[in-house]
Short mmCIF file of C-alpha atoms and ligand atoms in Angstrom, two decimals:
data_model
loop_
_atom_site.label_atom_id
_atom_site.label_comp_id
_atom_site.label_asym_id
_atom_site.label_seq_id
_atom_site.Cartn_x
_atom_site.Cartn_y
_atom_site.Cartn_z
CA UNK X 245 -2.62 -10.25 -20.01
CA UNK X 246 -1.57 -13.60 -18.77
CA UNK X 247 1.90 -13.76 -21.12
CA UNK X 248 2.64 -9.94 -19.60
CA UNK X 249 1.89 -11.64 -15.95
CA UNK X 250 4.32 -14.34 -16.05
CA UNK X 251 6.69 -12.56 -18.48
CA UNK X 252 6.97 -10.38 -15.87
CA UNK X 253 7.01 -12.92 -12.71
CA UNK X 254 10.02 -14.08 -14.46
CA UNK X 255 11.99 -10.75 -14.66
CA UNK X 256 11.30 -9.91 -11.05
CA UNK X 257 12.48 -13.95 -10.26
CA UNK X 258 9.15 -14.32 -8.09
CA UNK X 259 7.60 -18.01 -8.71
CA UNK X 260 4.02 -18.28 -7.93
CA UNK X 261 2.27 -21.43 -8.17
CA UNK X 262 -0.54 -21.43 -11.13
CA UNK X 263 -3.30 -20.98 -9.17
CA UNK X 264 -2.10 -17.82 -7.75
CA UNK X 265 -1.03 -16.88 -11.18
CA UNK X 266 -5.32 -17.41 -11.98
CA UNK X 267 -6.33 -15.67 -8.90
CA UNK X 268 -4.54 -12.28 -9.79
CA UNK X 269 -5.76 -12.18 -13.14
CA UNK X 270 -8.94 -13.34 -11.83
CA UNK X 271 -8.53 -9.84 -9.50
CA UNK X 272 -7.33 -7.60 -12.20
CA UNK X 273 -9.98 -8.57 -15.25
CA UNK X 274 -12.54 -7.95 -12.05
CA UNK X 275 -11.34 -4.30 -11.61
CA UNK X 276 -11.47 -3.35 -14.98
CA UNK X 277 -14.76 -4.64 -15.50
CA UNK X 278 -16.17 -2.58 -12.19
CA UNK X 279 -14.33 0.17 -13.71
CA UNK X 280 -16.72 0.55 -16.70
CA UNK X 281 -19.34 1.38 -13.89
CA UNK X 282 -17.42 2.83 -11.11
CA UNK X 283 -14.43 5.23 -11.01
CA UNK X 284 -11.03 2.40 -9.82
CA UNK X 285 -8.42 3.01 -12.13
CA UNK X 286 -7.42 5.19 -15.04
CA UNK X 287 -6.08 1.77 -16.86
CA UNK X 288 -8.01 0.14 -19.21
CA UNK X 289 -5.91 -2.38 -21.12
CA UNK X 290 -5.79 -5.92 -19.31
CA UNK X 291 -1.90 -5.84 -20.61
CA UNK X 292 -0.99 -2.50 -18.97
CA UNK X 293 -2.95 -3.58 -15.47
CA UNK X 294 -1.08 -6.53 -15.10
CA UNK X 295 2.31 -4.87 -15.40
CA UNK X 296 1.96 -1.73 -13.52
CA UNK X 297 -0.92 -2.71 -10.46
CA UNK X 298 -0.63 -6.35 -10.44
CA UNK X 299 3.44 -6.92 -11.03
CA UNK X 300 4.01 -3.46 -9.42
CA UNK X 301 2.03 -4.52 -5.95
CA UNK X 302 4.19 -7.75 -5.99
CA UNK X 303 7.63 -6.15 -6.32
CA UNK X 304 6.97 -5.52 -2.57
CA UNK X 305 7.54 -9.40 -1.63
CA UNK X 306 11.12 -8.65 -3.18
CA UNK X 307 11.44 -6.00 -0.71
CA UNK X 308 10.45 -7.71 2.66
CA UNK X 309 9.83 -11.41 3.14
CA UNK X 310 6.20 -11.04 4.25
CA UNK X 311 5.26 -14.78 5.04
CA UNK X 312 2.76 -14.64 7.73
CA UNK X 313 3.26 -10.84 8.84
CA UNK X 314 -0.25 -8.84 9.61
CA UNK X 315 0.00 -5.76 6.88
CA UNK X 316 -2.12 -2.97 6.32
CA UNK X 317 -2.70 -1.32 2.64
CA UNK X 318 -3.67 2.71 3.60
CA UNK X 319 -5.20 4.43 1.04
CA UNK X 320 -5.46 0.96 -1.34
CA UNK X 321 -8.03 1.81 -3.49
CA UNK X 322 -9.23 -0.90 -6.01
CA UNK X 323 -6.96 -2.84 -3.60
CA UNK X 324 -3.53 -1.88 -4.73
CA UNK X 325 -1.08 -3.18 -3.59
CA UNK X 326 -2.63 -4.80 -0.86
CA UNK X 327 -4.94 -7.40 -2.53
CA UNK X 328 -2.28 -8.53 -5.23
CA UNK X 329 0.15 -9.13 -2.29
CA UNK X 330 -2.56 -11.40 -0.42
CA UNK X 331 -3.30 -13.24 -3.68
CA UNK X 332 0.57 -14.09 -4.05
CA UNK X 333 1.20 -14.71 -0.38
CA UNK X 334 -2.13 -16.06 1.28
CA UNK X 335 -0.39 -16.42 4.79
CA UNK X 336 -0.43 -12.24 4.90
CA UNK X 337 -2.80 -11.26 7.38
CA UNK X 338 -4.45 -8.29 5.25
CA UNK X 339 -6.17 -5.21 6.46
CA UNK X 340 -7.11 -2.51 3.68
CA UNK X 341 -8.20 1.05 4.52
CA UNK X 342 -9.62 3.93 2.32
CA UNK X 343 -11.88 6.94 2.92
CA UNK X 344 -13.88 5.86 0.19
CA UNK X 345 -16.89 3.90 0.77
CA UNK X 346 -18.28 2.89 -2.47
CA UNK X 347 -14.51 1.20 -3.29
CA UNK X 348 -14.48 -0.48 0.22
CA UNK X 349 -17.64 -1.82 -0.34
CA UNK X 350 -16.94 -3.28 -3.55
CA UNK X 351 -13.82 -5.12 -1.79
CA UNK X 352 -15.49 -6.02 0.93
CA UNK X 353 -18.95 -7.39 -0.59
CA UNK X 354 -18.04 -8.37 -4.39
CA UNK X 355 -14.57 -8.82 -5.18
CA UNK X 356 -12.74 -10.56 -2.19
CA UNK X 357 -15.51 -12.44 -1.79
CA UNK X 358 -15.69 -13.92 -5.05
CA UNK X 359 -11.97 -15.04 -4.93
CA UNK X 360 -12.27 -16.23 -1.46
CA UNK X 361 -9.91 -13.69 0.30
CA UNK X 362 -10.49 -13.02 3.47
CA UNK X 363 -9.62 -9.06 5.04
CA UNK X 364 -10.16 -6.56 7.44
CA UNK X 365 -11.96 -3.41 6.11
CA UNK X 366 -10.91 -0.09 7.51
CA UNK X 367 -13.44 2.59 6.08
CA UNK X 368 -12.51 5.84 6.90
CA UNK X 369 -9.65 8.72 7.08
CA UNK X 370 -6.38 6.82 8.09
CA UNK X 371 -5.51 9.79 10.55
CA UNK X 372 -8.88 8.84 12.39
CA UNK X 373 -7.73 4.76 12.78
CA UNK X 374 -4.57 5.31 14.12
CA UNK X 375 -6.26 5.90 17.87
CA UNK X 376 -7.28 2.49 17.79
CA UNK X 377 -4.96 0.82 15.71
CA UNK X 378 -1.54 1.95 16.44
CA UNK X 379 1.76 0.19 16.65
CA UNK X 380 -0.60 -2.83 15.57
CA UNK X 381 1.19 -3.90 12.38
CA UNK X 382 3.98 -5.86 11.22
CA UNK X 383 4.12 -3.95 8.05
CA UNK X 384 2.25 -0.80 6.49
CA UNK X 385 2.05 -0.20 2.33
CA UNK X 386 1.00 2.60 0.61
CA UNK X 387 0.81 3.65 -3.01
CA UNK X 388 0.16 6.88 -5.04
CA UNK X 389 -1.85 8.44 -1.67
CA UNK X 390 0.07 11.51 -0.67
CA UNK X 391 3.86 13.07 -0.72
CA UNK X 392 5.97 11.36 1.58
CA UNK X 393 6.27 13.81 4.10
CA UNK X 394 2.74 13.53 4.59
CA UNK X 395 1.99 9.89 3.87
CA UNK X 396 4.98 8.99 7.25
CA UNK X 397 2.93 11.02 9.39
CA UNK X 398 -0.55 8.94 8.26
CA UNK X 399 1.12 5.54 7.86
CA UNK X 400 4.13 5.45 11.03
CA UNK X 401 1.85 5.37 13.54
CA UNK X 402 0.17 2.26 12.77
CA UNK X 403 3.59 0.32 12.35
CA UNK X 404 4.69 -1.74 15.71
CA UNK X 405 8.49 -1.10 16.76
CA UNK X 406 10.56 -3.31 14.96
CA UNK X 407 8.19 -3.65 11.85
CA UNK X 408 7.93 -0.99 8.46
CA UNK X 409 6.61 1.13 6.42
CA UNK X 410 6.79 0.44 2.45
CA UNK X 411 6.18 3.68 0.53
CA UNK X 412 5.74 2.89 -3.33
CA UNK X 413 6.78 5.97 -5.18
CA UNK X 414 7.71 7.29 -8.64
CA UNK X 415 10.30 9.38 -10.31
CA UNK X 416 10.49 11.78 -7.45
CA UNK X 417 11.55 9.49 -4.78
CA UNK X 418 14.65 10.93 -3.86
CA UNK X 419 13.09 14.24 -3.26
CA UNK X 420 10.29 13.36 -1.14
CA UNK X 421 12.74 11.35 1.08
CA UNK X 422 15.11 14.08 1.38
CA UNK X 423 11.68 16.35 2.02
CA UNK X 424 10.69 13.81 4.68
CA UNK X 425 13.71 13.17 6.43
CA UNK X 426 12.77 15.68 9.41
CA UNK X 427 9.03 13.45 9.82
CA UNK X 428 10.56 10.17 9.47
CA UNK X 429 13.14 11.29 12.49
CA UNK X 430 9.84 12.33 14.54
CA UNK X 431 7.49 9.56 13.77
CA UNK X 432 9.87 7.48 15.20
CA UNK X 433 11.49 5.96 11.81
CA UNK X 434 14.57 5.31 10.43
CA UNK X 435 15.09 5.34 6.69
CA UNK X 436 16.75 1.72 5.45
CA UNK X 437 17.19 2.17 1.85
CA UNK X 438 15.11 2.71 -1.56
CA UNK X 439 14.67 -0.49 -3.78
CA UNK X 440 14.15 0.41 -7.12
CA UNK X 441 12.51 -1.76 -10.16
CA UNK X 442 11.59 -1.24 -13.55
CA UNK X 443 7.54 -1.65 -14.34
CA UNK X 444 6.45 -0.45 -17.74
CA UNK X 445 9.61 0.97 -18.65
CA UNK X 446 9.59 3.11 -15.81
CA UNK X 447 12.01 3.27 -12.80
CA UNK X 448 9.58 2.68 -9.77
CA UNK X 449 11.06 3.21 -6.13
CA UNK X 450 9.99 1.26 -3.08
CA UNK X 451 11.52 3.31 -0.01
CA UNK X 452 11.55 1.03 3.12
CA UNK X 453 11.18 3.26 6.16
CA UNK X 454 12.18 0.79 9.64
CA UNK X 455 9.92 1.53 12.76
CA UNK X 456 12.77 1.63 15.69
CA UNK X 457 11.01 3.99 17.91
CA UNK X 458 7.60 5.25 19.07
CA UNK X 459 5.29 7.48 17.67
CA UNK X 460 4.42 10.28 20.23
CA UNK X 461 1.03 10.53 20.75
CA UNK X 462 0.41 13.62 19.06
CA UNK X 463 0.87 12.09 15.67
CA UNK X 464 -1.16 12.14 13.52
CA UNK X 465 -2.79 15.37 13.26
CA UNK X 466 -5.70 16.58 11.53
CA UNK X 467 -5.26 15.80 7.64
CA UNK X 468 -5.64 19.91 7.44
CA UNK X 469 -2.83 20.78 10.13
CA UNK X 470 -0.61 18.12 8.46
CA UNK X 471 -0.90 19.81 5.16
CA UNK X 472 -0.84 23.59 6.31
CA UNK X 473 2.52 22.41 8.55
CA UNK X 474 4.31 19.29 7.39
CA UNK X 475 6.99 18.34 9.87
N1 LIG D 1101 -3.33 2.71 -3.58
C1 LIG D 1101 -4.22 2.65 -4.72
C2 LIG D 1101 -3.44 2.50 -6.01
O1 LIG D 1101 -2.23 2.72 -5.99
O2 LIG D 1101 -4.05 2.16 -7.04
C3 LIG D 1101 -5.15 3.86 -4.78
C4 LIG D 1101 -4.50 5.17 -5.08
S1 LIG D 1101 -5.66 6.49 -5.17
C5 LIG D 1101 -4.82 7.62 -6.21
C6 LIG D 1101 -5.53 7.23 -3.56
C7 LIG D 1101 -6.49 6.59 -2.54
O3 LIG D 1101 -6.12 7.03 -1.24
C8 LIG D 1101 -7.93 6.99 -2.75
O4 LIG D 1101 -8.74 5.83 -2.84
C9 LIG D 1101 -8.28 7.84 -1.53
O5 LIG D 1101 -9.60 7.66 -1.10
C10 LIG D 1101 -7.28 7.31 -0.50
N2 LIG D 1101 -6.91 8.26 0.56
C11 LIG D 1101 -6.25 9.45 0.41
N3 LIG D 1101 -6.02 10.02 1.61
C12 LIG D 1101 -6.55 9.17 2.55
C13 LIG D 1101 -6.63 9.19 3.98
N4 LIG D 1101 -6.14 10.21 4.68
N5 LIG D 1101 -7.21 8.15 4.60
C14 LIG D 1101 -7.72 7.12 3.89
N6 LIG D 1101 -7.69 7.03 2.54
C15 LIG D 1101 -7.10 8.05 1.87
#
């Protein structure tokens, strides 16, 4: 697991200092081993974690530099790819949020603790934050959470003028951008480009969505009006 790690770190050109290096695996051998008593990934093999959650959460600090910049992870998870990112980058002022309270508690009581990562937990629906939170963040992430049509309308709102919005997709990233182009437009967003890298012989696509306007206050909706009329 450690030899795919740093095989990988070198591909991607990303140096990390060893103890870094430690505190990732440290992270990922931690998941799998909640995972044989609670549902947080469909992975098993320490190998195949470390290639597609740990080096595919880290091909985001190829994207942006994010030295210092206050991020929330929506919809993260087992902590994906917020917690990675954190471990690389401890200057990243890290807030996670899921719906999901038994994985949010794990985060929050167990695992960050024991690796001495400090976060802000969001439990709860992401449409319901963005009252409080909006335009409060440097950058937003997101990975395998909804199509992107959807996932702008849950994630923009949160991201301050000026900052963005990372959306880690798959195969069908061209699609769901051209899909989303009319809700990017809305949320106040402006598509930058689509990075793409290859993680476990797959092409994976990081499209980088820049905040340059507002999100009008009617945004988001209900998680049920956003899926019976996407914008
Ligand atoms: N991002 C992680 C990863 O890539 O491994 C987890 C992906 S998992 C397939 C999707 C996660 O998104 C789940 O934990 C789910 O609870 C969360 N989720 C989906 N919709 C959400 C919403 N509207 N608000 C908050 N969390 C949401």
């Amino acid at each position: 697991m450690k030899s795919a790690l740093t095989a990988g770190l070198e591909r991607l050109a990303l140096a990390l200092p060893a103890e870094r290096v430690e505190a990732l695996l440290a992270f990922s051998a931690a998941v799998l081993e909640k995972n044989k008593v609670m549902n947080l990934t469909a992975i098993t093999d320490p190998a195949q974690a470390a290639e597609l959650h740990l080096l595919d959460s880290l091909t985001l600090l190829k994207v942006l530099p994010l030295t210092g910049k206050s991020l929330l992870d929506v919809g993260t998870g087992a902590g994906f790819p917020g917690v990675p990112l954190k471990l690389a980058e401890p200057s990243l002022r890290l807030t996670l949020l899921d719906s999901l309270q038994k994985r949010m508690r794990w985060l929050e009581e167990e695992a960050l603790p024991a690796l001495g990562v400090e976060a802000r937990f969001l439990t709860g629906r992401a449409e319901d934050f963005a009252r409080d939170n909006r335009e409060k963040f440097d950058v937003v992430t997101s990975r395998a959470v909804a199509r992107l049509d959807l996932l702008c309308e849950l994630c923009l709102p949160f991201v301050h003028r000026g900052g963005y919005f990372l959306a880690m997709k798959g195969a069908q990233a061209q699609e769901e951008l051209h899909e989303a182009a009319n809700a990017i437009r809305l949320l106040g967003g402006s598509y930058e480009r689509t990075e793409e890298f290859e993680i476990g012989g797959a092409v994976h696509s990081v499209i980088v969505i820049h905040k340059t306007g507002k999100t009008p206050e009617q945004y988001p909706r209900s998680w049920a009006r956003m899926k019976q009329k996407p914008l």
